[in-house]
Short mmCIF file of C-alpha atoms in Angstrom, two decimals:
data_model
loop_
_atom_site.label_atom_id
_atom_site.label_comp_id
_atom_site.label_asym_id
_atom_site.label_seq_id
_atom_site.Cartn_x
_atom_site.Cartn_y
_atom_site.Cartn_z
CA MET A 1 -43.62 -37.32 85.95
CA ALA A 2 -45.34 -40.64 86.57
CA LEU A 3 -43.09 -43.62 86.97
CA ALA A 4 -43.62 -46.45 84.54
CA GLN A 5 -45.14 -49.38 86.33
CA ASN A 6 -42.75 -52.19 87.10
CA ARG A 7 -44.44 -55.29 85.68
CA SER A 8 -41.36 -57.42 85.97
CA THR A 9 -41.78 -60.51 88.11
CA VAL A 10 -38.05 -60.83 88.59
CA ASP A 11 -36.77 -59.50 91.88
CA ASP A 12 -34.51 -56.42 91.52
CA GLY A 13 -31.82 -57.90 93.77
CA LEU A 14 -31.75 -61.12 91.81
CA LYS A 15 -31.57 -59.12 88.61
CA SER A 16 -28.47 -57.23 89.71
CA GLU A 17 -26.86 -60.44 91.04
CA LEU A 18 -27.45 -62.09 87.68
CA GLY A 19 -26.06 -59.01 86.00
CA LYS A 20 -22.78 -59.46 87.85
CA LYS A 21 -22.54 -62.97 86.44
CA GLY A 22 -23.09 -61.67 82.93
CA ILE A 23 -26.75 -62.62 82.59
CA VAL A 24 -29.11 -59.85 81.65
CA VAL A 25 -32.74 -60.08 82.68
CA THR A 26 -34.86 -57.29 81.27
CA THR A 27 -38.22 -56.33 79.86
CA ILE A 28 -38.84 -55.19 76.33
CA GLN A 29 -39.78 -51.79 77.67
CA GLU A 30 -36.56 -51.33 79.60
CA LEU A 31 -34.52 -52.38 76.63
CA TYR A 32 -36.47 -50.12 74.32
CA ASN A 33 -36.16 -47.09 76.58
CA TRP A 34 -32.51 -47.83 77.28
CA GLY A 35 -31.84 -47.82 73.56
CA ARG A 36 -33.78 -44.64 72.99
CA ARG A 37 -32.31 -42.67 75.85
CA SER A 38 -28.76 -43.76 75.06
CA SER A 39 -28.88 -42.55 71.49
CA ILE A 40 -30.58 -39.20 71.49
CA TRP A 41 -29.56 -37.41 68.33
CA PRO A 42 -29.84 -33.65 68.68
CA LEU A 43 -30.63 -31.33 65.82
CA GLN A 44 -27.61 -29.28 64.98
CA PHE A 45 -28.44 -25.63 65.14
CA GLY A 46 -27.57 -22.75 67.41
CA LEU A 47 -29.03 -19.29 67.60
CA ALA A 48 -26.80 -17.24 69.90
CA CYS A 49 -24.25 -17.47 72.68
CA CYS A 50 -25.89 -20.59 74.19
CA ALA A 51 -24.81 -22.38 71.03
CA ILE A 52 -21.19 -21.82 72.03
CA GLU A 53 -21.85 -23.63 75.29
CA MET A 54 -23.62 -26.37 73.35
CA ILE A 55 -20.54 -26.71 71.13
CA ALA A 56 -18.35 -26.86 74.23
CA THR A 57 -20.60 -29.62 75.59
CA ALA A 58 -20.02 -31.61 72.43
CA CYS A 59 -16.25 -31.16 72.62
CA ALA A 60 -13.81 -33.42 74.43
CA ARG A 61 -13.73 -31.64 77.79
CA TYR A 62 -17.41 -32.15 78.61
CA ASP A 63 -18.02 -34.82 76.01
CA ILE A 64 -21.73 -35.26 75.46
CA ALA A 65 -20.81 -38.57 73.78
CA ARG A 66 -20.68 -40.11 77.27
CA PHE A 67 -24.47 -39.83 77.22
CA GLY A 68 -24.85 -41.04 73.67
CA ALA A 69 -25.99 -37.69 72.30
CA GLU A 70 -22.94 -36.74 70.31
CA LEU A 71 -24.42 -37.23 66.87
CA PHE A 72 -25.64 -33.76 65.95
CA ARG A 73 -27.74 -34.14 62.83
CA GLY A 74 -28.00 -31.58 60.11
CA SER A 75 -31.48 -32.70 59.10
CA PRO A 76 -34.59 -32.58 61.29
CA ARG A 77 -35.72 -35.88 59.74
CA GLN A 78 -32.91 -37.71 61.55
CA ALA A 79 -33.08 -35.89 64.88
CA ASP A 80 -34.81 -36.81 68.14
CA LEU A 81 -33.97 -33.78 70.19
CA MET A 82 -34.12 -30.09 69.45
CA ILE A 83 -31.90 -27.94 71.65
CA VAL A 84 -33.17 -24.39 71.21
CA ALA A 85 -29.85 -22.77 72.10
CA GLY A 86 -30.12 -19.00 72.08
CA THR A 87 -32.33 -16.00 71.50
CA VAL A 88 -35.33 -16.72 69.32
CA THR A 89 -36.09 -13.60 67.34
CA LYS A 90 -39.50 -13.13 65.79
CA LYS A 91 -37.91 -13.55 62.38
CA MET A 92 -36.50 -16.94 63.41
CA ALA A 93 -39.55 -18.34 65.24
CA PRO A 94 -41.45 -19.63 62.15
CA GLN A 95 -38.41 -21.60 61.02
CA ILE A 96 -38.06 -23.23 64.45
CA VAL A 97 -41.71 -24.32 64.46
CA ARG A 98 -41.24 -25.64 60.93
CA LEU A 99 -38.16 -27.65 61.99
CA TYR A 100 -40.10 -29.03 64.94
CA ASN A 101 -42.91 -30.11 62.63
CA GLN A 102 -40.43 -31.84 60.36
CA MET A 103 -38.90 -33.94 63.14
CA PRO A 104 -40.17 -37.53 63.36
CA GLU A 105 -41.81 -38.90 66.51
CA PRO A 106 -40.79 -39.33 69.25
CA LYS A 107 -39.32 -35.86 69.54
CA TYR A 108 -38.13 -33.82 72.48
CA VAL A 109 -37.22 -30.19 73.00
CA ILE A 110 -34.82 -28.58 75.45
CA THR A 111 -34.94 -24.81 75.71
CA MET A 112 -31.48 -23.69 76.63
CA GLY A 113 -30.99 -20.33 78.32
CA ALA A 114 -33.16 -17.50 79.57
CA CYS A 115 -33.88 -16.14 76.08
CA SER A 116 -35.52 -19.19 74.62
CA ILE A 117 -37.44 -19.79 77.86
CA ALA A 118 -39.01 -16.34 78.20
CA GLY A 119 -37.14 -13.71 76.21
CA GLY A 120 -34.39 -13.23 78.77
CA PRO A 121 -32.84 -9.77 78.89
CA PHE A 122 -34.73 -8.85 75.71
CA ILE A 123 -38.15 -9.30 77.27
CA ASP A 124 -39.08 -5.64 76.80
CA GLY A 125 -37.90 -5.53 73.22
CA TYR A 126 -39.89 -5.49 70.01
CA ASN A 127 -37.98 -8.18 68.16
CA VAL A 128 -37.52 -11.17 70.46
CA LEU A 129 -40.06 -13.91 70.99
CA LYS A 130 -40.94 -14.21 74.67
CA GLY A 131 -40.32 -17.92 74.90
CA ILE A 132 -40.45 -20.62 72.24
CA ASP A 133 -42.98 -22.48 74.43
CA ARG A 134 -45.58 -20.14 72.93
CA TYR A 135 -45.61 -22.30 69.79
CA ILE A 136 -44.17 -25.73 70.59
CA PRO A 137 -44.26 -27.97 73.69
CA ILE A 138 -41.06 -28.11 75.76
CA ASP A 139 -39.73 -31.09 77.72
CA VAL A 140 -36.86 -29.52 79.67
CA HIS A 141 -36.43 -25.85 80.54
CA LEU A 142 -32.78 -25.13 81.17
CA PRO A 143 -32.23 -21.75 82.83
CA GLY A 144 -28.97 -19.82 82.70
CA CYS A 145 -27.44 -17.01 80.70
CA PRO A 146 -25.92 -18.99 79.13
CA PRO A 147 -26.10 -22.32 81.01
CA ARG A 148 -22.74 -23.97 81.50
CA PRO A 149 -22.01 -27.23 79.66
CA GLU A 150 -22.58 -29.12 82.91
CA ALA A 151 -26.07 -27.66 83.00
CA LEU A 152 -26.80 -28.89 79.50
CA LEU A 153 -25.60 -32.34 80.50
CA TRP A 154 -27.88 -32.15 83.52
CA GLY A 155 -30.77 -31.20 81.24
CA LEU A 156 -29.96 -34.13 79.01
CA THR A 157 -29.93 -36.55 81.94
CA GLN A 158 -33.29 -35.14 83.06
CA LEU A 159 -34.61 -35.88 79.58
CA GLN A 160 -33.14 -39.38 79.78
CA LYS A 161 -35.02 -39.89 83.04
CA LYS A 162 -38.20 -38.76 81.34
CA ILE A 163 -37.63 -41.19 78.48
CA ASP A 164 -36.94 -44.00 80.97
CA HIS A 165 -40.32 -43.36 82.55
CA GLN A 166 -42.32 -43.55 79.34
CA GLU A 167 -44.31 -46.69 78.62
CA ILE A 168 -44.40 -48.10 75.12
CA GLU A 169 -48.12 -48.83 75.18
CA LYS A 170 -49.05 -45.47 76.61
CA ALA A 171 -46.44 -43.44 74.77
CA GLU A 172 -48.03 -40.24 73.60
CA TRP A 173 -46.82 -40.48 70.02
CA TYR A 174 -48.75 -43.72 69.55
CA GLN A 175 -52.02 -42.15 70.71
CA LYS A 176 -54.52 -41.21 68.06
CA SER A 177 -55.55 -37.89 69.58
CA LEU A 178 -52.01 -36.59 69.73
CA LYS A 179 -51.42 -33.47 67.70
CA ARG A 180 -47.77 -32.74 67.26
CA GLU A 181 -47.79 -30.51 64.22
CA PHE A 182 -48.24 -26.92 65.09
CA PRO A 183 -49.25 -24.11 62.75
CA ILE A 184 -46.31 -21.95 61.72
CA PRO A 185 -46.72 -18.31 62.75
CA GLU A 186 -46.64 -15.60 60.13
CA PHE A 187 -45.28 -12.07 60.01
CA GLY A 188 -47.85 -9.41 60.73
CA PRO A 189 -47.78 -5.62 60.82
CA LYS A 190 -47.03 -5.48 64.56
CA GLY A 191 -45.33 -8.81 65.21
CA LEU A 192 -46.09 -12.45 64.75
CA ILE A 193 -49.59 -13.71 64.02
CA PRO A 194 -50.70 -15.40 66.23
CA LYS A 195 -48.97 -14.09 69.33
CA PHE A 196 -49.17 -17.55 70.89
CA ASN A 197 -50.83 -20.88 70.34
CA PRO A 198 -53.42 -21.34 73.13
CA GLU A 199 -53.25 -25.12 72.75
CA VAL A 200 -49.61 -25.06 73.79
CA TRP A 201 -49.23 -22.05 76.07
CA ARG A 202 -51.41 -19.55 77.84
CA PRO A 203 -50.37 -16.35 79.59
CA GLU A 204 -50.33 -16.27 83.36
CA THR A 205 -53.41 -14.68 84.81
CA ALA A 206 -51.33 -12.84 87.39
CA SER A 207 -48.02 -11.30 86.50
CA HIS A 208 -45.41 -12.44 88.99
CA ARG A 209 -43.06 -9.85 87.67
CA ARG A 210 -45.55 -7.08 88.36
CA GLU A 211 -46.40 -8.49 91.77
CA ARG A 212 -42.80 -8.61 92.78
CA TYR A 213 -41.53 -5.33 91.42
CA GLY A 214 -44.70 -3.24 91.16
CA ASP A 215 -46.06 -1.34 88.16
CA PRO A 216 -43.24 0.50 86.44
CA VAL A 217 -43.63 4.27 86.60
CA LEU A 218 -42.02 7.01 84.57
CA LEU A 219 -39.67 9.14 86.67
CA GLY A 220 -38.20 11.90 84.54
CA LYS A 221 -36.77 10.05 81.57
CA LYS A 222 -36.29 6.74 83.37
CA MET A 223 -38.62 3.84 84.01
CA ILE A 224 -38.52 2.85 87.66
CA ALA A 225 -40.05 -0.24 89.19
CA PRO A 226 -41.07 0.88 92.68
CA LYS A 227 -40.25 -2.31 94.53
CA PHE A 228 -37.16 -3.21 92.56
CA GLU A 229 -34.55 -1.87 94.95
CA THR A 230 -36.28 -3.27 98.01
CA PHE A 231 -36.57 -6.74 96.49
CA GLY A 232 -40.32 -6.86 96.75
CA ASP A 233 -40.51 -6.01 100.43
CA PRO A 234 -41.06 -2.26 100.98
CA GLN A 235 -39.84 -2.61 104.57
CA VAL A 236 -36.40 -3.79 103.56
CA LYS A 237 -33.94 -1.29 102.14
CA VAL A 238 -30.95 -2.39 100.16
CA GLY A 239 -27.80 -2.23 102.22
CA THR A 240 -29.58 -2.41 105.55
CA VAL A 241 -29.75 -6.19 105.53
CA MET B 1 -6.82 18.87 62.64
CA ASN B 2 -9.56 19.47 65.15
CA THR B 3 -13.24 20.10 64.64
CA ALA B 4 -13.00 23.89 64.99
CA GLU B 5 -10.34 24.05 62.28
CA ILE B 6 -12.43 21.92 59.94
CA LYS B 7 -15.37 24.20 60.65
CA SER B 8 -13.44 27.38 59.80
CA LEU B 9 -12.03 25.76 56.65
CA LEU B 10 -15.50 24.73 55.54
CA GLU B 11 -16.88 28.21 56.24
CA LYS B 12 -14.10 29.67 54.11
CA LYS B 13 -14.87 27.26 51.28
CA PHE B 14 -18.65 27.67 51.39
CA PRO B 15 -19.57 31.24 52.32
CA GLY B 16 -22.91 31.44 54.11
CA LEU B 17 -22.76 27.86 55.34
CA GLU B 18 -24.38 27.30 58.74
CA ILE B 19 -22.35 24.99 60.97
CA LYS B 20 -22.67 24.32 64.69
CA ILE B 21 -20.29 22.25 66.77
CA VAL B 22 -22.08 19.81 69.06
CA ASN B 23 -20.08 17.21 70.99
CA ASP B 24 -17.17 17.33 68.57
CA GLY B 25 -19.49 16.87 65.61
CA LEU B 26 -20.45 19.29 62.87
CA VAL B 27 -24.19 19.93 62.70
CA LEU B 28 -25.22 20.88 59.18
CA LYS B 29 -28.44 21.79 57.46
CA PRO B 30 -29.91 18.86 55.49
CA GLU B 31 -29.53 20.64 52.14
CA ASP B 32 -25.79 21.26 52.75
CA LEU B 33 -24.82 17.72 53.69
CA LEU B 34 -24.15 16.36 50.23
CA ARG B 35 -21.95 19.18 48.93
CA VAL B 36 -19.96 19.33 52.18
CA ALA B 37 -19.38 15.57 52.13
CA LYS B 38 -18.39 15.72 48.47
CA PHE B 39 -15.89 18.46 49.21
CA LEU B 40 -14.46 16.58 52.22
CA LYS B 41 -14.07 13.45 50.15
CA GLU B 42 -12.48 15.01 47.10
CA SER B 43 -10.38 17.91 48.37
CA PRO B 44 -6.68 17.01 48.70
CA GLU B 45 -6.38 18.42 52.24
CA PHE B 46 -9.03 16.09 53.70
CA LYS B 47 -9.39 13.04 51.44
CA LEU B 48 -12.05 11.55 53.71
CA ASP B 49 -12.50 8.45 51.58
CA TYR B 50 -13.86 6.05 54.17
CA LEU B 51 -17.36 6.15 55.65
CA SER B 52 -17.47 4.06 58.80
CA LEU B 53 -20.94 4.72 60.13
CA ILE B 54 -24.35 6.14 59.38
CA THR B 55 -26.96 5.96 62.08
CA GLY B 56 -30.01 7.73 63.41
CA VAL B 57 -30.62 9.23 66.84
CA ASP B 58 -33.95 10.10 68.40
CA TYR B 59 -33.71 13.11 70.72
CA VAL B 60 -37.51 13.21 71.26
CA GLU B 61 -37.59 16.88 70.16
CA PHE B 62 -35.93 16.08 66.85
CA LEU B 63 -34.25 13.30 64.91
CA GLU B 64 -30.61 13.22 63.91
CA SER B 65 -28.64 11.41 61.26
CA VAL B 66 -24.96 10.95 62.02
CA CYS B 67 -22.10 9.89 59.75
CA HIS B 68 -18.46 9.28 60.61
CA LEU B 69 -15.82 9.90 57.97
CA TYR B 70 -12.17 8.86 58.00
CA SER B 71 -9.20 9.41 55.76
CA VAL B 72 -7.02 6.38 55.35
CA GLU B 73 -4.22 8.27 53.65
CA LYS B 74 -4.15 11.33 55.94
CA ARG B 75 -4.94 9.29 59.07
CA LEU B 76 -7.66 11.77 59.79
CA GLY B 77 -10.89 11.09 61.57
CA PRO B 78 -13.45 10.56 62.67
CA VAL B 79 -14.98 13.67 61.21
CA VAL B 80 -18.57 13.59 62.45
CA LEU B 81 -21.28 15.14 60.32
CA LYS B 82 -24.73 15.48 61.86
CA VAL B 83 -28.02 16.54 60.38
CA ARG B 84 -30.98 17.47 62.57
CA PHE B 85 -34.57 17.64 61.44
CA PRO B 86 -38.04 17.62 62.98
CA ARG B 87 -39.58 14.22 63.67
CA THR B 88 -43.08 15.12 62.52
CA SER B 89 -42.67 16.18 58.91
CA PRO B 90 -40.86 13.65 56.75
CA THR B 91 -37.87 15.81 55.93
CA GLN B 92 -35.85 14.31 53.13
CA ILE B 93 -32.22 13.77 54.05
CA PRO B 94 -29.74 13.53 51.16
CA SER B 95 -28.37 10.04 50.74
CA LEU B 96 -24.61 9.53 50.70
CA VAL B 97 -24.77 6.44 48.49
CA SER B 98 -23.67 8.46 45.44
CA LEU B 99 -20.42 9.27 47.27
CA TYR B 100 -19.88 6.19 49.44
CA ARG B 101 -21.27 2.85 48.24
CA GLY B 102 -21.03 1.49 51.79
CA ALA B 103 -23.72 3.87 52.93
CA GLU B 104 -26.45 1.80 51.30
CA PHE B 105 -27.12 -0.81 53.98
CA GLN B 106 -26.51 1.58 56.85
CA GLU B 107 -29.03 4.04 55.49
CA ARG B 108 -31.48 1.19 55.06
CA GLU B 109 -30.94 0.30 58.70
CA ALA B 110 -31.51 3.89 59.83
CA TYR B 111 -34.68 3.93 57.74
CA ASP B 112 -35.84 0.62 59.14
CA MET B 113 -35.27 1.47 62.79
CA MET B 114 -35.85 5.23 62.93
CA GLY B 115 -37.87 6.03 59.82
CA ILE B 116 -35.35 8.47 58.34
CA VAL B 117 -36.03 8.85 54.60
CA TYR B 118 -32.86 9.22 52.55
CA GLU B 119 -33.43 10.96 49.26
CA GLY B 120 -31.59 9.50 46.31
CA HIS B 121 -31.07 6.10 47.92
CA PRO B 122 -31.28 3.44 45.19
CA ASP B 123 -33.17 0.81 47.22
CA LEU B 124 -34.67 2.21 50.40
CA ARG B 125 -36.60 -0.59 52.09
CA ARG B 126 -36.53 -2.44 55.39
CA ILE B 127 -33.44 -4.46 56.19
CA PHE B 128 -33.98 -6.08 59.62
CA MET B 129 -37.75 -6.14 59.99
CA TRP B 130 -39.89 -7.96 57.48
CA GLU B 131 -41.84 -6.30 54.72
CA GLY B 132 -45.22 -5.16 55.94
CA PHE B 133 -44.04 -4.30 59.43
CA GLU B 134 -45.58 -1.04 60.61
CA GLY B 135 -43.78 1.62 62.60
CA PHE B 136 -40.16 2.27 63.42
CA PRO B 137 -39.24 0.31 66.52
CA LEU B 138 -36.23 2.28 67.77
CA ARG B 139 -38.11 5.57 67.88
CA LYS B 140 -38.80 6.63 71.43
CA ASP B 141 -42.54 6.85 70.91
CA TYR B 142 -42.84 3.31 69.56
CA VAL B 143 -44.86 1.10 71.86
CA PRO B 144 -44.50 -2.62 71.17
CA GLU B 145 -47.50 -4.91 71.06
CA ASP B 146 -48.82 -6.67 74.15
CA GLU B 147 -47.87 -10.24 73.41
CA ASP B 148 -50.05 -11.80 76.08
CA VAL B 149 -53.33 -10.69 74.51
CA LEU B 150 -54.81 -12.29 71.41
CA GLU B 151 -56.28 -9.85 68.94
CA TRP B 152 -59.04 -10.58 66.48
CA GLU B 153 -56.71 -11.31 63.56
CA ASP B 154 -54.88 -13.83 65.78
CA VAL B 155 -58.17 -15.51 66.65
CA GLU B 156 -59.19 -15.65 62.99
CA TRP B 157 -55.80 -17.02 61.99
CA LEU B 158 -55.88 -19.69 64.70
CA GLU B 159 -59.37 -20.82 63.73
CA ARG B 160 -58.33 -20.98 60.11
CA HIS B 161 -55.56 -23.35 61.21
CA ASN B 162 -57.92 -25.55 63.25
CA VAL B 163 -56.74 -24.43 66.65
CA LYS B 164 -59.33 -24.18 69.40
CA VAL B 165 -59.35 -20.70 70.90
CA PRO B 166 -60.74 -20.43 74.44
CA GLU B 167 -63.95 -18.41 74.73
CA GLU B 168 -62.54 -15.78 77.08
CA TYR B 169 -59.77 -14.90 74.62
CA LYS B 170 -62.29 -14.72 71.82
CA THR B 171 -64.66 -12.40 73.65
CA PHE B 172 -61.80 -10.17 74.76
CA ALA B 173 -60.51 -9.95 71.19
CA GLU B 174 -64.00 -9.06 70.01
CA GLN B 175 -64.30 -6.34 72.63
CA LEU B 176 -60.94 -4.93 71.60
CA LYS B 177 -62.00 -4.92 67.98
CA ALA B 178 -65.37 -3.31 68.76
CA ALA B 179 -63.63 -0.58 70.76
CA GLY B 180 -61.21 -0.04 67.88
CA LYS B 181 -58.25 -0.60 70.18
CA GLU B 182 -54.97 -2.36 69.67
CA ALA B 183 -53.27 -4.46 72.31
CA ARG B 184 -50.12 -2.50 72.97
CA ALA B 185 -47.76 -2.80 75.91
CA THR B 186 -49.00 -0.32 78.50
CA ARG B 187 -45.49 0.70 79.45
CA PRO B 188 -45.21 4.44 78.85
CA LYS B 189 -42.14 5.73 77.12
CA PRO B 190 -40.52 9.15 77.07
CA GLY B 191 -42.02 11.22 74.28
CA ALA B 192 -45.02 8.94 73.83
CA GLU B 193 -47.97 10.83 72.41
CA ALA B 194 -50.55 9.25 74.73
#
């Protein structure tokens, strides 16, 4: 994340001193970003248990309104932020890409929870998309199963930092080459077509999962990952450490 | 009333009926299921008027369709009826929709996930998966697709939608197509044919 260049000729110390006296010295960019980051309107939709945490975040105890993001919009046309809260099944994925396409610029996405990041506990299943980042670009990945409301607030503040660091002149949604509409996947005989959008996401060349746990082998009726119980190190046995 | 008593009562009612008791359930022949269920529902001593569950089970050697029946009035149940049949030939299992209307969606689910064909079902089509999906994903020999590999139809689709596909993906998809292979997850499963 590159910091926006400070072009202000006013000294920071002087600025804060003036601020104490009730005089605000600012740049257009600061004002613009302050306004944008203090009024992020999320799109109101939840997919699974993460949505419950999202609802809790919006309620009085955690109070997302402190960060100016309390206005959950029912229409993608009025929303700035998409919180993908929950498991994205293959049946749901096209609708999410469609909603993303319908959101106006500038738009941001937070993936909330292990499922929407990479499939979570359903990664070996036939029905769950292994991460919504296969079809749309993501700004903040928020791990957890589900993440607590504090974590969502943390994710939101990270996004606010990102917005603070964007420059108006160089903002990506003003660039001509920017492509922010992504083709909506279709249902095929074996799963979604395409399996991923190579402009947005590409598979890892080496599987960290396989490296860590080894190739799963069939032992009787059970699948066993050889290095699973030793936590990747064959020298270390569980319980001996 | 326990399972053995129900079994002896049924054998008295239907002479020549083959019943086995497995795990507190009655295993019937597919052709007997409908008349036994009809009797259990209508006879005054059982009055099993509530069907709580129909599901399929894959035992690798054979498939099984299970239904649980209750009687609200007699506070009886669950009476478990099971039907076993080979997984290779598409044996037709009688549908219980004519007796219990609530069986409709559950039989559709068993068809969708396990590929059990219920004969006499008014509207037997997929319920969870979309139309055009191939295979029955909860069968033990189902191998899901490898989602990290683009196949030729994906490449064609992406190019039709003006997405640049990297050359290495393209050539790999072409090789797969030329070899007549599908990108499936390599993970072996119990009962897989390969």
